[in-house]
Amino acid sequence: MPAHRMNRDEFHAKIADYDADQLRKILWTLYWRGSAPMRERIEGQLDPDGQARQRARKVEPPTAAEVFEEVRGFVALARSGAYLAGDRRVSPKERTRWRFTFRRLAADAQAALAGDDVDTAAVAVEVLVDLACESEGFEYFRSDDPMQAAGFVVSDAVAGLWRAVRDRHGFATFVDQAAPQLLRWEAGHGWTRYGMGSVAEKETSLASVLEGMLQAPDHWRAFATRYLEVLDEAADRTPGTPRHRSRSAGHDRTARARALAEWHALLVDRLVGSEDEDLLDRLVGHAALAGPERTFLQAQLAHRRGDDETARKLVHDSLEGLPGHPGFHDLAQRISAPLPPRAQQVRQARR
């Protein structure tokens, strides 16, 4: 049965005979021994203006500089392995809650893009996206699929970043910054490890993000020109030690062509037949790209130019390297290209 609760008149009648000292004692007992919400309510009655200021501070979002400092510290700890084990800088409890920290920092960084300090907020988002891309191949956290666990949709974050930079600084600055980021971040299969789950379902390619932002032919020309400059810089960098340099460089070029295949197809579609078609000749033979995807890019361009004889040979060569690639098979069928033996087996198995 619920305990009796006095109404206002009954309460006032009860305390009518108490003097000020007695009332202060009662109030102090409630304040000192009461719960945290009880103390906050008493403090609010004693200092209404101070409580209002405290409430305002609680709802005021962190500044871009504050977010960046916290992001930088979090990322540095992750890269050092502190979120795995054996590092006193991260408590055992925090090691299991890293995804909530990541999620909060990502939300704060993206929210800060709408503020005055866009540049600092942009760097914070950039650092988190870098970490997200690295987490696919490095064990920074105790998770089989870190970005799925953190609920971080890389393509959404990058789209917000690029729009904020463009709106604040203009199209030229956006192009200058976004082109190297595209090369660094694009992933043909997304940014979760297994390509499944709620996060993977929300992801889109960065190529499709750019397609929605490049509205005019001049935009495509400007971005393609800057992108080729970035590829030139990538080609000049030779990763790895001298002993393994050839193998690692070739792997990087092949992986790059695979990750950016959708973007390259968009460039062919937009630039072929235009005044800027010469940019495509630089692209399809670029030293920063390699492997079957680059050969297939050459086949696409040859086909669009009406040279199907060359396209057939190039598609055949592409299927030698990736005999099961659906896009390669589709073009091969449309232009009646001969299939290498393994690709023939794949086509027969799919019937």
Coordinates of C-alpha atoms in Angstrom, one line a residue:
M1 CA 0.0 0.0 0.0
P2 CA 1.5 3.4 -1.0
A3 CA 2.8 5.6 1.8
H4 CA 0.7 8.7 2.6
R5 CA 2.0 11.9 0.9
M6 CA 1.1 15.3 2.4
N7 CA -0.5 17.9 0.3
R8 CA 0.7 21.5 0.4
D9 CA -1.6 22.6 3.3
E10 CA -0.6 19.7 5.4
F11 CA 3.1 20.3 4.8
H12 CA 2.8 24.0 5.7
A13 CA 0.9 23.1 8.9
K14 CA 3.6 20.7 9.9
I15 CA 6.5 23.2 9.5
A16 CA 4.6 26.2 10.9
D17 CA 6.1 25.8 14.4
Y18 CA 9.7 25.4 13.2
D19 CA 12.0 28.3 13.4
A20 CA 14.6 29.3 10.8
D21 CA 17.5 27.3 12.4
Q22 CA 15.4 24.1 12.5
L23 CA 14.3 24.5 8.8
R24 CA 18.0 25.1 7.8
K25 CA 18.9 21.9 9.7
I26 CA 16.2 19.9 7.9
L27 CA 17.2 21.3 4.5
W28 CA 20.9 20.6 5.2
T29 CA 20.1 17.0 6.1
L30 CA 18.2 16.5 2.8
Y31 CA 21.0 18.2 0.8
W32 CA 23.9 16.3 2.4
R33 CA 22.4 12.9 2.7
G34 CA 20.1 13.0 -0.3
S35 CA 20.6 11.7 -3.8
A36 CA 22.4 13.7 -6.6
P37 CA 19.1 14.8 -8.2
M38 CA 17.9 15.9 -4.8
R39 CA 21.1 18.1 -4.3
E40 CA 20.7 19.5 -7.8
R41 CA 17.1 20.5 -7.1
I42 CA 18.0 22.2 -3.8
E43 CA 20.9 24.0 -5.5
G44 CA 18.5 25.1 -8.2
Q45 CA 16.1 26.6 -5.7
L46 CA 19.0 28.4 -3.9
D47 CA 20.6 29.8 -7.0
P48 CA 18.1 29.8 -10.0
D49 CA 20.4 31.8 -12.2
G50 CA 23.3 29.5 -11.6
Q51 CA 21.3 26.4 -12.4
A52 CA 20.2 28.0 -15.7
R53 CA 23.8 28.7 -16.6
Q54 CA 24.8 25.1 -15.7
R55 CA 21.9 23.7 -17.8
A56 CA 23.0 25.9 -20.7
R57 CA 26.6 24.6 -20.4
K58 CA 25.3 21.0 -20.5
V59 CA 23.4 21.4 -23.7
E60 CA 26.1 23.5 -25.4
P61 CA 28.0 21.4 -27.9
P62 CA 31.8 21.2 -27.8
T63 CA 33.7 23.5 -30.0
A64 CA 35.5 22.2 -33.1
A65 CA 38.9 22.6 -31.4
E66 CA 37.7 20.6 -28.4
V67 CA 36.4 17.8 -30.7
F68 CA 39.6 17.7 -32.7
E69 CA 41.8 17.4 -29.6
E70 CA 39.7 14.5 -28.3
V71 CA 39.6 12.9 -31.7
R72 CA 43.4 13.2 -32.0
G73 CA 44.0 11.6 -28.6
F74 CA 41.5 8.8 -29.3
V75 CA 43.1 8.0 -32.7
A76 CA 46.6 8.1 -31.3
L77 CA 45.6 5.6 -28.5
A78 CA 43.9 3.3 -31.0
R79 CA 47.0 3.3 -33.3
S80 CA 49.3 2.5 -30.4
G81 CA 47.2 -0.6 -29.5
A82 CA 46.0 0.9 -26.2
Y83 CA 42.4 -0.3 -26.8
L84 CA 43.5 -3.9 -27.1
A85 CA 45.3 -4.5 -23.8
G86 CA 48.3 -3.8 -21.5
D87 CA 48.1 0.0 -21.6
R88 CA 47.2 2.0 -18.5
R89 CA 46.1 5.0 -20.5
V90 CA 42.9 3.1 -21.4
S91 CA 40.9 1.4 -18.6
P92 CA 39.5 -2.1 -19.0
K93 CA 36.0 -0.6 -19.0
E94 CA 36.9 1.9 -21.8
R95 CA 38.4 -0.9 -23.9
T96 CA 34.9 -2.5 -24.1
R97 CA 33.2 0.8 -24.7
W98 CA 35.4 2.2 -27.4
R99 CA 32.6 2.0 -30.0
F100 CA 30.5 4.4 -27.9
T101 CA 33.4 6.8 -27.7
F102 CA 34.0 6.5 -31.5
R103 CA 30.3 7.1 -32.2
R104 CA 30.2 10.2 -29.9
L105 CA 33.3 11.7 -31.4
A106 CA 32.0 11.0 -35.0
A107 CA 28.7 12.7 -34.2
D108 CA 30.4 15.7 -32.5
A109 CA 32.9 16.1 -35.4
Q110 CA 30.2 16.0 -38.1
A111 CA 28.0 18.4 -36.1
A112 CA 30.9 20.8 -35.8
L113 CA 31.0 21.0 -39.6
A114 CA 27.9 23.2 -39.3
G115 CA 29.7 25.7 -37.0
D116 CA 32.1 28.6 -37.7
D117 CA 35.4 26.6 -37.5
V118 CA 34.8 24.3 -40.5
D119 CA 38.5 23.7 -41.1
T120 CA 39.2 22.3 -37.7
A121 CA 36.0 20.2 -37.8
A122 CA 37.0 18.9 -41.3
V123 CA 40.4 17.7 -40.0
A124 CA 38.6 15.9 -37.1
V125 CA 36.3 14.1 -39.6
E126 CA 39.3 13.3 -41.9
V127 CA 41.3 11.8 -39.0
L128 CA 38.3 9.5 -38.1
V129 CA 37.8 8.4 -41.7
D130 CA 41.4 7.6 -41.9
L131 CA 41.1 5.4 -38.8
A132 CA 38.0 3.8 -40.2
C133 CA 39.8 2.9 -43.4
E134 CA 42.8 1.5 -41.5
S135 CA 40.6 -0.5 -39.2
E136 CA 39.7 -2.9 -42.0
G137 CA 43.3 -4.3 -42.1
F138 CA 44.6 -3.5 -38.6
E139 CA 43.4 -4.7 -35.2
Y140 CA 42.9 -1.5 -33.3
F141 CA 39.9 -2.6 -31.3
R142 CA 38.4 -5.8 -29.9
S143 CA 35.9 -6.3 -32.7
D144 CA 35.4 -8.6 -35.7
D145 CA 33.9 -5.7 -37.6
P146 CA 34.9 -2.3 -36.1
M147 CA 32.8 0.1 -38.3
Q148 CA 29.7 -2.1 -37.9
A149 CA 30.2 -2.1 -34.2
A150 CA 30.7 1.7 -34.1
G151 CA 27.8 2.4 -36.5
F152 CA 30.0 4.6 -38.6
V153 CA 28.9 5.1 -42.2
V154 CA 32.0 6.4 -43.9
S155 CA 30.3 7.5 -47.1
D156 CA 27.9 9.7 -45.1
A157 CA 30.7 11.3 -43.1
V158 CA 32.7 12.0 -46.3
A159 CA 29.6 13.4 -48.1
G160 CA 29.0 15.8 -45.2
L161 CA 32.7 16.8 -45.1
W162 CA 32.9 17.5 -48.8
R163 CA 29.7 19.5 -48.8
A164 CA 30.9 21.6 -45.8
V165 CA 34.2 22.4 -47.4
R166 CA 32.6 23.3 -50.8
D167 CA 29.9 25.5 -49.1
R168 CA 32.5 27.3 -47.0
H169 CA 35.5 27.6 -49.3
G170 CA 34.1 27.2 -52.8
F171 CA 34.4 24.5 -55.5
A172 CA 38.1 25.0 -56.2
T173 CA 39.1 24.2 -52.6
F174 CA 36.7 21.3 -52.5
V175 CA 38.3 19.8 -55.6
D176 CA 41.8 20.4 -54.3
Q177 CA 41.1 18.5 -51.0
A178 CA 38.6 15.9 -52.2
A179 CA 40.7 14.4 -55.0
P180 CA 43.5 13.0 -52.8
Q181 CA 40.9 11.9 -50.2
L182 CA 39.0 10.0 -52.9
L183 CA 42.2 8.2 -53.8
R184 CA 42.9 7.4 -50.2
W185 CA 39.5 6.4 -49.0
E186 CA 37.5 4.9 -51.8
A187 CA 36.7 1.2 -51.3
G188 CA 35.0 -0.9 -53.9
H189 CA 33.4 -3.2 -51.3
G190 CA 32.7 -0.6 -48.6
W191 CA 34.3 0.0 -45.2
T192 CA 33.0 -2.8 -43.1
R193 CA 35.0 -6.0 -43.0
Y194 CA 32.3 -8.3 -44.3
G195 CA 30.0 -6.0 -46.3
M196 CA 27.0 -7.1 -44.3
G197 CA 24.9 -5.6 -41.6
S198 CA 23.1 -2.3 -41.0
V199 CA 26.1 -0.1 -41.7
A200 CA 27.0 -1.8 -45.0
E201 CA 23.4 -1.4 -46.1
K202 CA 23.7 2.4 -45.7
E203 CA 27.0 2.8 -47.4
T204 CA 27.4 4.2 -50.9
S205 CA 30.6 4.5 -53.0
L206 CA 32.4 7.8 -52.9
A207 CA 32.1 7.8 -56.7
S208 CA 28.4 8.1 -56.3
V209 CA 28.8 10.9 -53.8
L210 CA 30.9 12.8 -56.2
E211 CA 28.5 12.1 -59.1
G212 CA 25.8 14.1 -57.2
M213 CA 28.2 17.0 -56.5
L214 CA 29.7 17.5 -59.9
Q215 CA 26.8 19.2 -61.7
A216 CA 28.4 20.8 -64.8
P217 CA 31.0 19.7 -67.5
D218 CA 33.5 22.3 -66.0
H219 CA 33.2 20.5 -62.7
W220 CA 34.1 17.1 -64.2
R221 CA 37.0 18.7 -66.1
A222 CA 38.3 20.3 -62.9
F223 CA 38.0 17.3 -60.8
A224 CA 39.4 14.9 -63.4
T225 CA 42.4 17.2 -63.9
R226 CA 43.1 17.4 -60.2
Y227 CA 42.6 13.6 -59.8
L228 CA 45.2 12.9 -62.5
E229 CA 47.7 15.1 -60.6
V230 CA 47.0 13.1 -57.5
L231 CA 47.6 9.9 -59.5
D232 CA 50.9 11.4 -60.8
E233 CA 52.0 11.9 -57.2
A234 CA 51.0 8.4 -56.2
A235 CA 53.0 7.0 -59.2
D236 CA 56.1 8.9 -58.0
R237 CA 55.9 7.2 -54.6
T238 CA 57.5 3.8 -54.5
P239 CA 56.4 2.0 -51.4
G240 CA 58.3 -0.8 -49.7
T241 CA 61.9 -1.7 -49.2
P242 CA 64.2 -2.2 -52.2
R243 CA 63.9 -5.9 -51.9
H244 CA 60.1 -6.0 -52.0
R245 CA 59.5 -2.7 -53.8
S246 CA 58.4 -4.2 -57.1
R247 CA 55.9 -6.6 -55.6
S248 CA 54.4 -4.1 -53.1
A249 CA 54.1 -1.3 -55.7
G250 CA 52.4 -3.6 -58.2
H251 CA 49.9 -4.8 -55.5
D252 CA 49.1 -1.2 -54.6
R253 CA 48.5 -0.2 -58.2
T254 CA 46.2 -3.2 -58.7
A255 CA 44.3 -2.6 -55.5
R256 CA 44.0 1.1 -56.4
A257 CA 42.5 0.3 -59.9
R258 CA 40.1 -2.1 -58.3
A259 CA 38.9 0.3 -55.6
L260 CA 38.4 3.2 -58.0
A261 CA 36.8 1.2 -60.9
E262 CA 33.4 2.8 -60.5
W263 CA 34.9 6.3 -60.4
H264 CA 36.9 5.5 -63.6
A265 CA 33.8 4.2 -65.4
L266 CA 32.1 7.5 -64.5
L267 CA 34.9 9.5 -66.0
V268 CA 34.7 7.5 -69.2
D269 CA 31.0 8.1 -69.3
R270 CA 31.2 11.8 -68.7
L271 CA 34.3 12.7 -70.7
V272 CA 34.2 10.5 -73.8
G273 CA 33.3 12.6 -76.8
S274 CA 33.9 15.9 -75.0
E275 CA 36.6 18.5 -75.4
D276 CA 38.3 16.9 -72.4
E277 CA 38.5 13.4 -73.8
D278 CA 42.3 13.6 -73.8
L279 CA 42.2 13.3 -70.0
L280 CA 41.0 9.7 -70.5
D281 CA 44.1 8.8 -72.5
R282 CA 46.2 9.8 -69.5
L283 CA 43.9 7.9 -67.2
V284 CA 43.8 4.5 -68.9
G285 CA 47.5 4.2 -69.3
H286 CA 48.5 5.7 -65.9
A287 CA 51.4 4.2 -64.1
A288 CA 49.6 4.5 -60.8
L289 CA 47.1 1.8 -61.9
A290 CA 47.6 -1.8 -62.8
G291 CA 46.0 -5.2 -63.1
P292 CA 42.8 -6.5 -64.8
E293 CA 40.7 -3.4 -63.8
R294 CA 43.0 -1.1 -65.7
T295 CA 42.9 -3.3 -68.7
F296 CA 39.1 -3.4 -68.5
L297 CA 39.1 0.4 -68.3
Q298 CA 41.1 0.5 -71.5
A299 CA 38.5 -1.9 -73.0
Q300 CA 35.6 0.3 -72.0
L301 CA 37.2 3.4 -73.6
A302 CA 38.0 1.5 -76.8
H303 CA 34.4 0.3 -77.0
R304 CA 33.0 3.8 -76.4
R305 CA 35.2 5.0 -79.2
G306 CA 33.8 2.3 -81.6
D307 CA 37.0 0.2 -81.6
D308 CA 35.4 -3.1 -80.6
E309 CA 38.3 -5.2 -82.1
T310 CA 40.7 -3.7 -79.6
A311 CA 38.0 -3.9 -76.9
R312 CA 37.5 -7.6 -77.5
K313 CA 41.2 -8.3 -77.0
L314 CA 41.4 -6.2 -73.9
V315 CA 38.3 -7.8 -72.3
H316 CA 39.8 -11.2 -73.0
D317 CA 42.9 -10.1 -71.2
S318 CA 40.9 -8.8 -68.3
L319 CA 39.1 -12.1 -67.9
E320 CA 42.4 -13.9 -67.8
G321 CA 43.1 -12.1 -64.6
L322 CA 39.6 -12.1 -63.1
P323 CA 37.6 -14.9 -64.9
G324 CA 34.5 -14.4 -62.7
H325 CA 34.1 -10.7 -62.8
P326 CA 30.4 -9.9 -63.7
G327 CA 31.2 -6.5 -65.3
F328 CA 33.9 -8.1 -67.6
H329 CA 31.5 -10.8 -68.6
D330 CA 28.7 -8.3 -69.4
L331 CA 30.9 -6.3 -71.8
A332 CA 32.4 -9.4 -73.3
Q333 CA 28.9 -10.7 -74.1
R334 CA 27.8 -7.3 -75.6
I335 CA 30.7 -7.1 -78.0
S336 CA 31.1 -10.9 -78.7
A337 CA 34.5 -11.1 -77.2
P338 CA 36.2 -14.5 -76.9
L339 CA 36.5 -15.9 -73.4
P340 CA 39.6 -17.5 -72.0
P341 CA 39.0 -21.1 -70.7
R342 CA 38.5 -20.3 -67.1
A343 CA 36.0 -17.6 -67.9
Q344 CA 34.1 -20.0 -70.2
Q345 CA 33.8 -22.4 -67.2
V346 CA 32.4 -19.6 -65.1
R347 CA 29.8 -18.6 -67.7
Q348 CA 28.7 -22.2 -68.1
A349 CA 28.4 -22.6 -64.3
R350 CA 26.2 -19.5 -64.1
R351 CA 23.7 -20.7 -66.7

